[in-house]
Structure formats: C-alpha cells, structure tokens
GROMACS .gro file of C-alpha atoms in nm:
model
  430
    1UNK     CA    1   1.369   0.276  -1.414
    2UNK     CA    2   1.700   0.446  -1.355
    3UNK     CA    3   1.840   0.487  -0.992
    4UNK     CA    4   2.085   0.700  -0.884
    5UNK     CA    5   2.345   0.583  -0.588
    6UNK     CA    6   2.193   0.846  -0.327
    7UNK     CA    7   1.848   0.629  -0.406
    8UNK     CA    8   2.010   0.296  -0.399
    9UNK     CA    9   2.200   0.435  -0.059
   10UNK     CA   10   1.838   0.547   0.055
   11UNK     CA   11   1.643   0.232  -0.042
   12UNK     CA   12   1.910  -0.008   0.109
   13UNK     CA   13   1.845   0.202   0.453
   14UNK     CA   14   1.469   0.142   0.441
   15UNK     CA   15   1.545  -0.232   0.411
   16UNK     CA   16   1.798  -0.279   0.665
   17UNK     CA   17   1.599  -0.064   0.908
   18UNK     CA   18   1.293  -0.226   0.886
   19UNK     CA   19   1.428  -0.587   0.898
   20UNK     CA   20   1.606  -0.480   1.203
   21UNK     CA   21   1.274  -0.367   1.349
   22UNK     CA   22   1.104  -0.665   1.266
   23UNK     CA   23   1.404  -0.892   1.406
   24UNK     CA   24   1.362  -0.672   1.749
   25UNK     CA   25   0.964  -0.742   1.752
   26UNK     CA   26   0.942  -0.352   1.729
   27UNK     CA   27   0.708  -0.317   1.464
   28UNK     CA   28   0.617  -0.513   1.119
   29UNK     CA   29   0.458  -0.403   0.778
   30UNK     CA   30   0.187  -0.678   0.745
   31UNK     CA   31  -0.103  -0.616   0.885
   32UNK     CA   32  -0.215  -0.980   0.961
   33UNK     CA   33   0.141  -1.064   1.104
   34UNK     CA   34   0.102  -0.826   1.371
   35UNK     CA   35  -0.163  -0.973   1.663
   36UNK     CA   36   0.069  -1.280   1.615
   37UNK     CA   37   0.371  -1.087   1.695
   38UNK     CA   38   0.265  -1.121   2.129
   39UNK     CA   39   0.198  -1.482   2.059
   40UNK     CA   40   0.639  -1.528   2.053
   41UNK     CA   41   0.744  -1.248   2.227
   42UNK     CA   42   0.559  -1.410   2.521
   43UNK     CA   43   0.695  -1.749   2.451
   44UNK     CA   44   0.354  -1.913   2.304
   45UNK     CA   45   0.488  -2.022   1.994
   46UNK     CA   46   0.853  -2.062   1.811
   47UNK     CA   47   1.049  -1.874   1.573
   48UNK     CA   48   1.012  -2.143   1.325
   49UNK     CA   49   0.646  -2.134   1.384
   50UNK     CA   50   0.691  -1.737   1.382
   51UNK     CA   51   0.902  -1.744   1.026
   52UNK     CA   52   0.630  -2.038   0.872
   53UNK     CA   53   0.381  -1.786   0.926
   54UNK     CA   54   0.513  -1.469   0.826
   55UNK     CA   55   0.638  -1.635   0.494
   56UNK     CA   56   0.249  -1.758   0.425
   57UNK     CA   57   0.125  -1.421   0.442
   58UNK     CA   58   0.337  -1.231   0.234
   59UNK     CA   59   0.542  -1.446  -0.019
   60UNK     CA   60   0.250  -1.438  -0.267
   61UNK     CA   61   0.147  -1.072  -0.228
   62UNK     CA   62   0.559  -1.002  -0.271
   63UNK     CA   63   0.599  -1.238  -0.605
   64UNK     CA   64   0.227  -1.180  -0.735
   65UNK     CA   65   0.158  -0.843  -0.651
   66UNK     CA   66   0.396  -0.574  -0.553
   67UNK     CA   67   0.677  -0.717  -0.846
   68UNK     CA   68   0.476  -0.762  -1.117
   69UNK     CA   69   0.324  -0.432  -1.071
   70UNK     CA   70   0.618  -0.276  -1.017
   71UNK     CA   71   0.823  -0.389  -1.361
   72UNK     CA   72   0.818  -0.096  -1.605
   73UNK     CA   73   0.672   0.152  -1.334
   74UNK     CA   74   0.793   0.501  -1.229
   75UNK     CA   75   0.770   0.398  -0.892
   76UNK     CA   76   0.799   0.060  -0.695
   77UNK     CA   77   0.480  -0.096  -0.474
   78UNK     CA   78   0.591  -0.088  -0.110
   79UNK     CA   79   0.484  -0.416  -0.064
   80UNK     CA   80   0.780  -0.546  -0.271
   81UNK     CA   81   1.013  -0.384  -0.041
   82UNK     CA   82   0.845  -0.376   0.323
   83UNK     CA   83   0.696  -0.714   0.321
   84UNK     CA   84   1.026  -0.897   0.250
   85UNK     CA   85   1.148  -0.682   0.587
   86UNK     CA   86   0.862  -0.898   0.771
   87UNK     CA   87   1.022  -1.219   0.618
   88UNK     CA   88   1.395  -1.135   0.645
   89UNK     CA   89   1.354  -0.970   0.983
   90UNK     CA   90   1.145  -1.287   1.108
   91UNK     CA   91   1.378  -1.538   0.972
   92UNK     CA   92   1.689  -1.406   1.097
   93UNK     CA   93   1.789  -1.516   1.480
   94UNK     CA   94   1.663  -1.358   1.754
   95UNK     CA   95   1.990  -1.212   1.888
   96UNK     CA   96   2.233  -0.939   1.798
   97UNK     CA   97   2.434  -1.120   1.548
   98UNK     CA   98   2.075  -1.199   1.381
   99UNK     CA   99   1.949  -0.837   1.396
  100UNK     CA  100   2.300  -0.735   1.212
  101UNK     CA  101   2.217  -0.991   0.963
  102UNK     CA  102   1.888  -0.949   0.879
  103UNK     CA  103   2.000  -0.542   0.810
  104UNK     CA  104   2.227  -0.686   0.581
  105UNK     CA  105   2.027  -0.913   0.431
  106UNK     CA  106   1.742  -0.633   0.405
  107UNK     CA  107   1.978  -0.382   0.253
  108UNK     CA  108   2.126  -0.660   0.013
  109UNK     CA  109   1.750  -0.727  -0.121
  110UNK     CA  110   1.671  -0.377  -0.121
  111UNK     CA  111   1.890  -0.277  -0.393
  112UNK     CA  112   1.875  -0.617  -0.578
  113UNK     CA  113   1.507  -0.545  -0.618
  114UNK     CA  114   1.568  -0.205  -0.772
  115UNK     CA  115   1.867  -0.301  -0.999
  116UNK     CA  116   1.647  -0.671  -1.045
  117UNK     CA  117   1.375  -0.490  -1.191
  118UNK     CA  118   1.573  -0.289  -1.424
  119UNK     CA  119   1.723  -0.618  -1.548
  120UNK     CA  120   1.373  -0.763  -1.617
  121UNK     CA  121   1.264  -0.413  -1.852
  122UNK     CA  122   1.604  -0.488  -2.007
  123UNK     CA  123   1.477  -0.815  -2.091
  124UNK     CA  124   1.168  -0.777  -2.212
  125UNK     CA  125   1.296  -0.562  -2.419
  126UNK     CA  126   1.463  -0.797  -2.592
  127UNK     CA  127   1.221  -1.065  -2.658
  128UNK     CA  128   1.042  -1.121  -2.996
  129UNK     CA  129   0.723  -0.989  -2.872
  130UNK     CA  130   0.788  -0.675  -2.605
  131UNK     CA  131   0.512  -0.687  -2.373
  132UNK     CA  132   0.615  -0.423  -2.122
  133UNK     CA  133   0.398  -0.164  -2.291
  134UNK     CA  134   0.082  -0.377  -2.206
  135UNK     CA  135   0.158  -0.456  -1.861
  136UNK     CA  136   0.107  -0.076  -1.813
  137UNK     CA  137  -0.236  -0.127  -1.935
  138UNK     CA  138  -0.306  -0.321  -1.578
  139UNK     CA  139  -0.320   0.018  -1.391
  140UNK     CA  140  -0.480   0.229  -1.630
  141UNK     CA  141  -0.852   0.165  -1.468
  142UNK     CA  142  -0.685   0.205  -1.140
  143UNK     CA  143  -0.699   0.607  -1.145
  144UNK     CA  144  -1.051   0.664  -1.256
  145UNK     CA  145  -1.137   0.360  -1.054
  146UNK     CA  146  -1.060   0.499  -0.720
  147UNK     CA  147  -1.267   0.819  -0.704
  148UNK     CA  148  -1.605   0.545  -0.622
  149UNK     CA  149  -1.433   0.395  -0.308
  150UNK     CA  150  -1.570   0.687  -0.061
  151UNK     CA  151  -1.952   0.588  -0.242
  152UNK     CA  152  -1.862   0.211  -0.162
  153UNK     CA  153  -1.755   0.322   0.143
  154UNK     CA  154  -2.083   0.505   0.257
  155UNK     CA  155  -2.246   0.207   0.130
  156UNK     CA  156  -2.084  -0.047   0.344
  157UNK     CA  157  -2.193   0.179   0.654
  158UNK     CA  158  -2.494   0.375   0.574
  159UNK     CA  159  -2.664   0.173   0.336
  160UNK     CA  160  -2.738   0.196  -0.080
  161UNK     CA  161  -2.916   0.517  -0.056
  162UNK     CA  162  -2.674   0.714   0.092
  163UNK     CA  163  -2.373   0.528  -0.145
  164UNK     CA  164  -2.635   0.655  -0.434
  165UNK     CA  165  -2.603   0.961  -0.345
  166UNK     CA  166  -2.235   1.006  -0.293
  167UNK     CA  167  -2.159   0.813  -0.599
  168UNK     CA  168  -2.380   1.081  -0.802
  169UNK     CA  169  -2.236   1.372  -0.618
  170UNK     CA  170  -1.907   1.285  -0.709
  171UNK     CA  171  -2.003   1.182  -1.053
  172UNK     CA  172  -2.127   1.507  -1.127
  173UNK     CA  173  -1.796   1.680  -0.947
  174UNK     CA  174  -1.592   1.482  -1.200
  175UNK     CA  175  -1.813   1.650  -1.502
  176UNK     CA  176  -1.796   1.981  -1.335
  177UNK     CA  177  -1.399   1.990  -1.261
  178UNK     CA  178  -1.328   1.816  -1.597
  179UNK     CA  179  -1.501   2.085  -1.776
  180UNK     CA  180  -1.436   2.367  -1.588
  181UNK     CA  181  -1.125   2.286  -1.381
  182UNK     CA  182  -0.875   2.469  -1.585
  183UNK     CA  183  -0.872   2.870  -1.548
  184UNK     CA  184  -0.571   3.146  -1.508
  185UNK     CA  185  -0.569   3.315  -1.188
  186UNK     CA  186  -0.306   3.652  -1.226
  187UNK     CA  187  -0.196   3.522  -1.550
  188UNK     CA  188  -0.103   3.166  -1.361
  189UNK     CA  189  -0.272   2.893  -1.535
  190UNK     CA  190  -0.433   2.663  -1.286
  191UNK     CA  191  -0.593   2.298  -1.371
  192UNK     CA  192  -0.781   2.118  -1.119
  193UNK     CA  193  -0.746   1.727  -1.160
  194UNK     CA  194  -1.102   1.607  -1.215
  195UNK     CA  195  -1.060   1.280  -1.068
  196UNK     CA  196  -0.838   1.429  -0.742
  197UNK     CA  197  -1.143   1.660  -0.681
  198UNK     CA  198  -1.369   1.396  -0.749
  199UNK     CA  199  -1.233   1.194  -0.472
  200UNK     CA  200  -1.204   1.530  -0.218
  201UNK     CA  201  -1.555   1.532  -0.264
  202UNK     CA  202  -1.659   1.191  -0.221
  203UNK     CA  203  -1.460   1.152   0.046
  204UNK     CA  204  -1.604   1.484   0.246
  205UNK     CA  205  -1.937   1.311   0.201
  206UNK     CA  206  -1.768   1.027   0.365
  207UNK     CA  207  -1.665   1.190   0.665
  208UNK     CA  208  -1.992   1.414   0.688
  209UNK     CA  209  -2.195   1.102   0.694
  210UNK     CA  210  -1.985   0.921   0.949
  211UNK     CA  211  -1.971   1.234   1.163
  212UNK     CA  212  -2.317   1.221   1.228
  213UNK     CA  213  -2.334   0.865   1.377
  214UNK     CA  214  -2.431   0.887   1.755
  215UNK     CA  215  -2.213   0.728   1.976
  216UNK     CA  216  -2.337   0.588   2.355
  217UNK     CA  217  -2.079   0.648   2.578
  218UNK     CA  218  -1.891   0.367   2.559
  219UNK     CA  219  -1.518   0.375   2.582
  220UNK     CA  220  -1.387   0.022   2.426
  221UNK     CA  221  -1.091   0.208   2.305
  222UNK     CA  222  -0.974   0.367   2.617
  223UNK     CA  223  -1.032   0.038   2.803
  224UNK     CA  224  -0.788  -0.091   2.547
  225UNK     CA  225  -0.528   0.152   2.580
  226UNK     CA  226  -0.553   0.062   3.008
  227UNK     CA  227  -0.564  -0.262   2.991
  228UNK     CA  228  -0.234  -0.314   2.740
  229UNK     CA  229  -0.047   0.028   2.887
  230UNK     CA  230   0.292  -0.169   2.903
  231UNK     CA  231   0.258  -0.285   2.556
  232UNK     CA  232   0.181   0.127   2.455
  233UNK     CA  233   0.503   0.211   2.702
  234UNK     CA  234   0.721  -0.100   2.452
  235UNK     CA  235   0.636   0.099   2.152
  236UNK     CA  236   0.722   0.447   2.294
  237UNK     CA  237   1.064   0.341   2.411
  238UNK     CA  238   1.098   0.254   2.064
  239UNK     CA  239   0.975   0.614   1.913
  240UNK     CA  240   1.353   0.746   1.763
  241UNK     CA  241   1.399   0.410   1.558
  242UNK     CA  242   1.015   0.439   1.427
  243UNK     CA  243   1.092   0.800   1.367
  244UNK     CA  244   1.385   0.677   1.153
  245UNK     CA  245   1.227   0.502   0.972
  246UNK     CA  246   0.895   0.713   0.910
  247UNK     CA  247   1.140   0.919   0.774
  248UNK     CA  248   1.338   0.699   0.528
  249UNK     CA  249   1.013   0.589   0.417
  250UNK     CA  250   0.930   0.954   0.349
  251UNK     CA  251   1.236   0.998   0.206
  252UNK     CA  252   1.181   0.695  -0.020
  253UNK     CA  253   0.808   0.832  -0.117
  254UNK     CA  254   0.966   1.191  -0.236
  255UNK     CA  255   1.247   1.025  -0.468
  256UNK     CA  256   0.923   0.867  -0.662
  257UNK     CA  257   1.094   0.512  -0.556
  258UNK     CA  258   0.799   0.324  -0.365
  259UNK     CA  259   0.467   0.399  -0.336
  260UNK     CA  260   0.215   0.224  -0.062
  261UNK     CA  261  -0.012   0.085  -0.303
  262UNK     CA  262  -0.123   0.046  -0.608
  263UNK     CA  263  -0.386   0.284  -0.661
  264UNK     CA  264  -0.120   0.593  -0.609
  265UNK     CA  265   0.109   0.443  -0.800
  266UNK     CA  266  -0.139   0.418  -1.127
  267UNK     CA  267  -0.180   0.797  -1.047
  268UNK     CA  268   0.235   0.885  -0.989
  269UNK     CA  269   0.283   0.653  -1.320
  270UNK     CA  270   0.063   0.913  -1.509
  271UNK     CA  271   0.230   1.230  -1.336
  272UNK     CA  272  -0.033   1.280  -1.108
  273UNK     CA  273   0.136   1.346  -0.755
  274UNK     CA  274  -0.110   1.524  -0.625
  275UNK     CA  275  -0.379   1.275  -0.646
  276UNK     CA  276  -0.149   1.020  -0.572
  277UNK     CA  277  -0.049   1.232  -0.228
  278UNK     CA  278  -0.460   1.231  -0.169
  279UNK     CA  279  -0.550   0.862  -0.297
  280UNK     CA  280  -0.252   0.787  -0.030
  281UNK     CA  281  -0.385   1.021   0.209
  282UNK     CA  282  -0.735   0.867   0.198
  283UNK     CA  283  -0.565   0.523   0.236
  284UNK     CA  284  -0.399   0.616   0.584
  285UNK     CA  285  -0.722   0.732   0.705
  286UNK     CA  286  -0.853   0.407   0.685
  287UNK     CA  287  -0.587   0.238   0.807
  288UNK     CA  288  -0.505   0.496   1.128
  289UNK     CA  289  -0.801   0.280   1.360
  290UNK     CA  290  -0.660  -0.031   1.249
  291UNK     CA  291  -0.244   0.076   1.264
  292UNK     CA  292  -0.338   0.202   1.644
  293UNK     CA  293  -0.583  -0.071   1.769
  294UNK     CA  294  -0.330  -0.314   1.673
  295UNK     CA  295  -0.084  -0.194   1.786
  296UNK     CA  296  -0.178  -0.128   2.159
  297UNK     CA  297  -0.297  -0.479   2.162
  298UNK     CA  298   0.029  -0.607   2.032
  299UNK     CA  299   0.297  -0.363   2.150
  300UNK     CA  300   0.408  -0.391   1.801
  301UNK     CA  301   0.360  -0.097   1.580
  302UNK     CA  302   0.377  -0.095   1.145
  303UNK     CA  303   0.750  -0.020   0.950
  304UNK     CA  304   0.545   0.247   0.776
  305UNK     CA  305   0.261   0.366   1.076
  306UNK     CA  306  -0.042   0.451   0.977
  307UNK     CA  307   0.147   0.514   0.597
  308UNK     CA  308   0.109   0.856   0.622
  309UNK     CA  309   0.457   0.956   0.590
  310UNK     CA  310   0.443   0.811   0.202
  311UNK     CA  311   0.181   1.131   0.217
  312UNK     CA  312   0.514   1.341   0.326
  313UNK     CA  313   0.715   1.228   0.085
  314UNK     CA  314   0.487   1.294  -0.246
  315UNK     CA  315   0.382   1.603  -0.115
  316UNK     CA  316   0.836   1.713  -0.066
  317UNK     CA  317   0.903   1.498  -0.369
  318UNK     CA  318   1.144   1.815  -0.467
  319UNK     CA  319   1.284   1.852  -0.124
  320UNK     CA  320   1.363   1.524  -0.022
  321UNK     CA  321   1.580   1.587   0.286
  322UNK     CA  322   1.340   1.818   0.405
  323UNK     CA  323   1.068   1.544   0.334
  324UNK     CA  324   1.312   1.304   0.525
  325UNK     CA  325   1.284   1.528   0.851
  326UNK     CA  326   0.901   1.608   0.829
  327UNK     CA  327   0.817   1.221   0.782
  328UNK     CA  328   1.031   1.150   1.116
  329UNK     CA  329   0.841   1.392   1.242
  330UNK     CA  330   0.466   1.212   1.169
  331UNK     CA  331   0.609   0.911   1.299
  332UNK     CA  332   0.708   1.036   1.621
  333UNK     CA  333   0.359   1.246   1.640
  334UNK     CA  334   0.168   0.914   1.593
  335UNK     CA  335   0.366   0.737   1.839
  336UNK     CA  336   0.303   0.985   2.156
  337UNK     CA  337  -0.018   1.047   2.010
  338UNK     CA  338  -0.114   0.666   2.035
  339UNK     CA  339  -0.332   0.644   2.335
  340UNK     CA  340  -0.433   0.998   2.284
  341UNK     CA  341  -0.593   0.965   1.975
  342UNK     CA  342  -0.726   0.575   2.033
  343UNK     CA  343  -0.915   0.735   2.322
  344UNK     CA  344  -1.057   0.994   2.105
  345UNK     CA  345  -1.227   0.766   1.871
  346UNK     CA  346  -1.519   0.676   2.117
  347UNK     CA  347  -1.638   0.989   2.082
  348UNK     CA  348  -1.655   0.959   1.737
  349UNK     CA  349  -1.797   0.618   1.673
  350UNK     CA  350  -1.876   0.663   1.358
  351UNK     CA  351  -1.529   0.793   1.217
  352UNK     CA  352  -1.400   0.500   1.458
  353UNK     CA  353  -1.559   0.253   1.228
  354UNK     CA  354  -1.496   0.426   0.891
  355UNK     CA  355  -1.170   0.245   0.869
  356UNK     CA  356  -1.275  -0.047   0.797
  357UNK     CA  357  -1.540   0.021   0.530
  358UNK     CA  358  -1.240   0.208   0.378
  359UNK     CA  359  -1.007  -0.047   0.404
  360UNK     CA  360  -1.309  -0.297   0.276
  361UNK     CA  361  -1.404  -0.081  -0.020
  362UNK     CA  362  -1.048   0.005  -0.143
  363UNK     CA  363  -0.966  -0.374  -0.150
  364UNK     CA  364  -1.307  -0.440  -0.351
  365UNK     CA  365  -1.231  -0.160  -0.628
  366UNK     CA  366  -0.878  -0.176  -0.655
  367UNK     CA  367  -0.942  -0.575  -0.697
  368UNK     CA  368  -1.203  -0.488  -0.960
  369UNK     CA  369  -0.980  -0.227  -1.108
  370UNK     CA  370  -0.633  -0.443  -1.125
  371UNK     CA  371  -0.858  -0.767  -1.263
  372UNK     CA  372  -1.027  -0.548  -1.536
  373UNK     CA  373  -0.667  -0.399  -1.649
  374UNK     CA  374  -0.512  -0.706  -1.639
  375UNK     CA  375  -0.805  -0.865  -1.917
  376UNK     CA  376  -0.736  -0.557  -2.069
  377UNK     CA  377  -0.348  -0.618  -2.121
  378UNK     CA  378  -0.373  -0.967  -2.147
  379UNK     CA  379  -0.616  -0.865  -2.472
  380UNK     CA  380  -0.344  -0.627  -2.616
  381UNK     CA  381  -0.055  -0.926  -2.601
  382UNK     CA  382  -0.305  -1.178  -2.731
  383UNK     CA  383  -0.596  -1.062  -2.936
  384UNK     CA  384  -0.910  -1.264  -2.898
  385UNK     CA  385  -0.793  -1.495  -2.620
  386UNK     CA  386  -0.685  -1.289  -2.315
  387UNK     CA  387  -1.033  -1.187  -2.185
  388UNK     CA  388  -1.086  -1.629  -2.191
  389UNK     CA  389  -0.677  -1.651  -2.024
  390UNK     CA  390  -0.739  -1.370  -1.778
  391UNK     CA  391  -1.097  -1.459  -1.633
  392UNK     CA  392  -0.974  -1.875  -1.700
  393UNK     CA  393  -0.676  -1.781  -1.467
  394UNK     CA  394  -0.898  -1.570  -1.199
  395UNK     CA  395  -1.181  -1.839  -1.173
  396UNK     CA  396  -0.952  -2.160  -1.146
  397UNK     CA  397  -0.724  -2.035  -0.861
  398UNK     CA  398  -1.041  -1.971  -0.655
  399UNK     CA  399  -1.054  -2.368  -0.716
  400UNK     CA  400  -0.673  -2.435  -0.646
  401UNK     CA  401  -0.604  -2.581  -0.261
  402UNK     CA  402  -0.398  -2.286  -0.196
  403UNK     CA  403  -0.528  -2.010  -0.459
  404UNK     CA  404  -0.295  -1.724  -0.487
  405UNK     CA  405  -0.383  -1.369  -0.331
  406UNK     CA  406  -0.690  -1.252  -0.531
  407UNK     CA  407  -0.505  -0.934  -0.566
  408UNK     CA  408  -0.225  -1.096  -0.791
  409UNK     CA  409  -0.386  -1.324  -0.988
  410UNK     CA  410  -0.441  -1.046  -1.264
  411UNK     CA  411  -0.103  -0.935  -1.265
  412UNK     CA  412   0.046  -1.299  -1.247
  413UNK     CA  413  -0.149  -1.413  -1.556
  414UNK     CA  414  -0.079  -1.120  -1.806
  415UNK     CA  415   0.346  -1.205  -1.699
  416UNK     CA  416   0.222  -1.554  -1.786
  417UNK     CA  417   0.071  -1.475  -2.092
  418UNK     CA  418   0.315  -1.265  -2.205
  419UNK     CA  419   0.607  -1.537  -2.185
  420UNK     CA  420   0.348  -1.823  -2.303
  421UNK     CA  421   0.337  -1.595  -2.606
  422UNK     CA  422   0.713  -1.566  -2.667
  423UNK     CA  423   0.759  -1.920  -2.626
  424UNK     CA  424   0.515  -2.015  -2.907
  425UNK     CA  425   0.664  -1.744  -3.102
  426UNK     CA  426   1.017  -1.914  -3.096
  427UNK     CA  427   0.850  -2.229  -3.167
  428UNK     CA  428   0.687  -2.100  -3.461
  429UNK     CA  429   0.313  -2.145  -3.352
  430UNK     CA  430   0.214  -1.799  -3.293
   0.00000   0.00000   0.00000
C-alpha cells in the first residue's frame, strides 16, 4: 500500500477536518455517540464524561476492526480513520486552542495510519512465516456474501416467505448473469458482474416490497423535524464545513484510500468498483432514516452523512477533483434537504422502516461473512487447529466481562494466530 504525497496531503485533511467538527459538536462519525452529543452541549454531563464515552464505543471497533482489516488491503476501512476523529475531536478542549489541536492531532494520525500500515506489510514480510497472504482470505466470503442481505432484509420486515422468494430470485439472477453476463455490443465487449446484478435485483425486490406497505397518516417524522427546528437550523449554519468535508471524503473514496465498510472494500480489493460503488450505495440507503432522524434530534449531523459521498468517490475514482466537488455537492443537498426529506418518509412508511432491517441484516451477514473468513485464514496459517482457535476465540469473548466488538473478534484472532505461530517458530516448536 503505496501513497503518494497528494493522498497523504488529502487523507491528513479528512482527519483534521473531521476532528475539528467533532471538537465544535458539529457532527460525529459514530452512530451511537451521536444522541449523546445534546446531553453536553446542553450542560447535562462533562467532557470527561463526554471523552469516557466516546473512547468505549469506538476504541475496539478502531484496533479490532477497521486496522486489522485494513493491513495488506487496497483500500483502508473508514472506521480506522473517522472513528479516531470522534475520539481526538472529543478529547481535545472545548475552545479554539483545542479545536486547532485536535486538527493537528487528526491530521498527525491520519497519515501515521497510512504510513503505520505500510510499516506493518513491511513487517510481516519479514517474519519466518508471512501471513499477510492469509489475512486476505478474511474478506474473500465478504463479496459473494453480500448479494443475500436484501433477502435477509425482506425477511426481517415481511416475513420468511417473502425473504424465500427474494433469496431465490436473486439466486437464480446470479446463475443467469454469471452465465450469460458477458456479450459484445458494437464490437465493445461488455461483462455484467454476476454478484453486482445479483444484488440490483435483490435489492429492487427490496424496495418493491417495502413500497407497498400502507401507511396511516401519521406524521412522527414531521413532528420531529417541528419540535427540534433549532437543532435542524444548528446543522444548516454548519452546511459549507459539512460540504467540505463530504467532499474530502469523496475525494478520499476516488483515490481507492478508505472505503466505508468492509463489504465494499472485499469488492474494491478484488477490482470490483462498481459493485463496491452499489454494495456502498445500498449501505447509505439504510443508513439515510437513521443519519437524518438522528440528527434532527441531536443537531449533530455524521463526518461522512448518510455515506453517500464514498458512492461519489468510487463512481470519479479517475477524476478525483471532480469527485471532490460532486461529493461537496451531496453533502450540501442532504443538509437543506434534511427536513424535506424526513417529512417525506411518512408517506412512505414502509421505505421509512427499511433502514433498519438493512442496517440489521448487513451487520448479521457481514458478521457471518468476516467470522467464516477469518476460520478460513486462521486454517491456512495453522492447518488443523484454526477452525478450534477461531470459533475458541469467538465463543470465549462472548464470556469475557467486556467481550470485544463481535465484528473484530475474527479479525483479532487470525493477527493473533499468526504471531502465536511465529513465536513458536523461533522457539523451535512449530
């Protein structure tokens, strides 16, 4: 993982931006830090209390999820980057001197994180027993994986018939594309990605079937957006800086140096952009009712919106200053479309809900899909015991007082493995 200055330069921005925004109570990447965001800005609890907090929810995904996923990638999970903005911009003092230090600090660990991970290939690569090659392995059931979420999806909402018959639809869309998906149109070759058009599918049914749900008039959202209209009115005086920011973020996205999840960046490890740019796509969807709900409750809006600009940015990966410009451009749209849009979800009840069966289902199979790879690895360092290590590792922390994120177990027990391995290997016991 190479960068150039121009990407060290843009990647330094992203972090001293966002820890500035997060120092200003303008907007944060965590989803769970957010409704406590009003709870200091109106004086109900203290910065220490604040910075405690903040640190609880996303040390461990930081350290057990985005960096071990991220050594030996193409492309960096976001979560390495834009969580530690929550931290940095939360433990910095509320004042200007503090919001000048935490862009410093945020820049500093910015590029240290790039140039970091580089040093950690570099030394793997010198160990005894290299195993950078299987840590890949942890993502490979990642890109198949995802094309089931929209069935899960359905599921979660409609019940197990209708998930039945999404999940077969799409099956038999990934046969179809995978067999006939490749054809020349004016002597212009053209291949179809059978798991991208698996997804488009599955995730049409999605849509169709939530479509169709009847709503009753009510209008929780726009009673939101009247009741908290000063805390809207906070995060449109705020718009430029967001829009900033949406597009360093896009910027970011198009120079392949993070991605907003895993699940794309399985895909954009493989060369598949374009099903990255729709796995991504489909993300933001479910996370556009939560991103605004949250936000007009709070005042305080996310580093990366509703994460459609990373959408921007793999779609203008070869024009990145143009993909710069366009992803400022989505911010600012989703900004002064807040209340707008909020509103507009009563009368689609249905789609209104959606979110969070996507959100749900997306966490359940890339879970599945990360533990599954990680066995897998974990088998390829360590034949015949890392199916016992990785499912050993997964079960106990459920036990453990203060288990780690279920998302990083995987991850953190093939790094384990692999340096248990070397270390017996110097010893002369393996």
């Amino acid at each position: 993982m190479e960068f150039t200055i121009f990407q060290l330069i843009s990647i330094a921005l992203v972090g001293a931006i966002g820890s500035m925004l997060v120092n200003r109570g303008v907007a944060v990447f965590n989803d769970g830090l957010r409704p406590i965001m009003p709870e200091y800005l109106e004086g109900r609890i203290t910065r220490k209390e604040l910075a405690a907090t903040s640190f609880a929810l996303s040390f461990g995904l930081i350290i057990g999820f985005g960096i071990p996923l991220s050594i030996g990638a193409v492309i960096i999970i976001a979560h390495s980057i834009l969580l530690a903005c929550d931290i940095i911009g939360i433990w910095t003092p509320d004042n200007r001197k503090g919001m000048i230090i935490s862009g410093i600090v945020g820049a500093v660990y910015s590029i240290g994180v790039c140039l970091g991970l580089q040093f950690i290939v570099d030394l793997f690569n010198q160990l005894p027993i290299n195993f950078l090659d299987s840590l890949s392995l942890v993502g490979t059931p990642i890109i198949i994986s995802f094309t089931v979420f929209p069935a899960v999806a359905v599921g979660y909402q409609h019940g197990i018939k209708k998930a039945m018959s999404t999940a077969l639809i799409t099956f038999i869309a990934y046969l179809l594309f995978a067999r006939f998906g490749s054809f020349t149109v004016a002597s212009y070759d053209i291949t179809l990605s059978p798991e991208g058009m698996a997804l488009l599918v599955g995730m049409l049914m999605m849509i169709y079937y939530a479509a169709k749900v009847k709503g009753e008039g009510g209008s929780t959202n726009a009673d939101l957006v009247n009741i908290f209209a000063e805390r809207v009115s906070k995060i449109r005086k705020n718009r430029w800086l967001l829009a900033l920011m949406g597009g360093l973020i896009a910027l970011v996205s198009a120079q392949l140096i993070l991605a907003v999840d895993a699940m794309p960046q399985a895909l954009i490890n493989e060369g598949k952009y374009t099903e990255g740019a729709i796995a991504t796509f489909a993300r933001a969807i479910g996370f556009i009712p939560l991103v605004f709900s949250t936000a007009i409750v709070t005042g305080v809006y996310g580093l990366a919106g509703t994460t459609m600009v990373f959408v921007v940015g793999l779609i203008f990966r070869d024009i990145p200053i143009l993909a710069f410009v366009l992803g400022a451009v989505v911010m600012y749209a989703e900004v002064m479309l807040l209340s707008v849009v909020t509103k507009s979800m009563d009368k689609l009840p249905g789609v209104r809900d959606m979110g969070e069966h996507i959100r749900t289902s997306l966490a359940d199979v890339l879970g599945m899909a990360i533990l599954i790879g990680s066995a897998m690895a974990s088998e390829e360092i360590a034949p015949g015991i890392g199916f016992f290590w990785v499912m050993g590792f997964y079960l106990i922390n459920r036990m453990a007082k203060k288990p780690l994120v279920e998302l990083a177990v995987g991850p953190v027990a093939v790094v384990a493995l692999g340096i248990l391995v070397n270390i017996l290997n110097l010893v002369g016991l393996w």
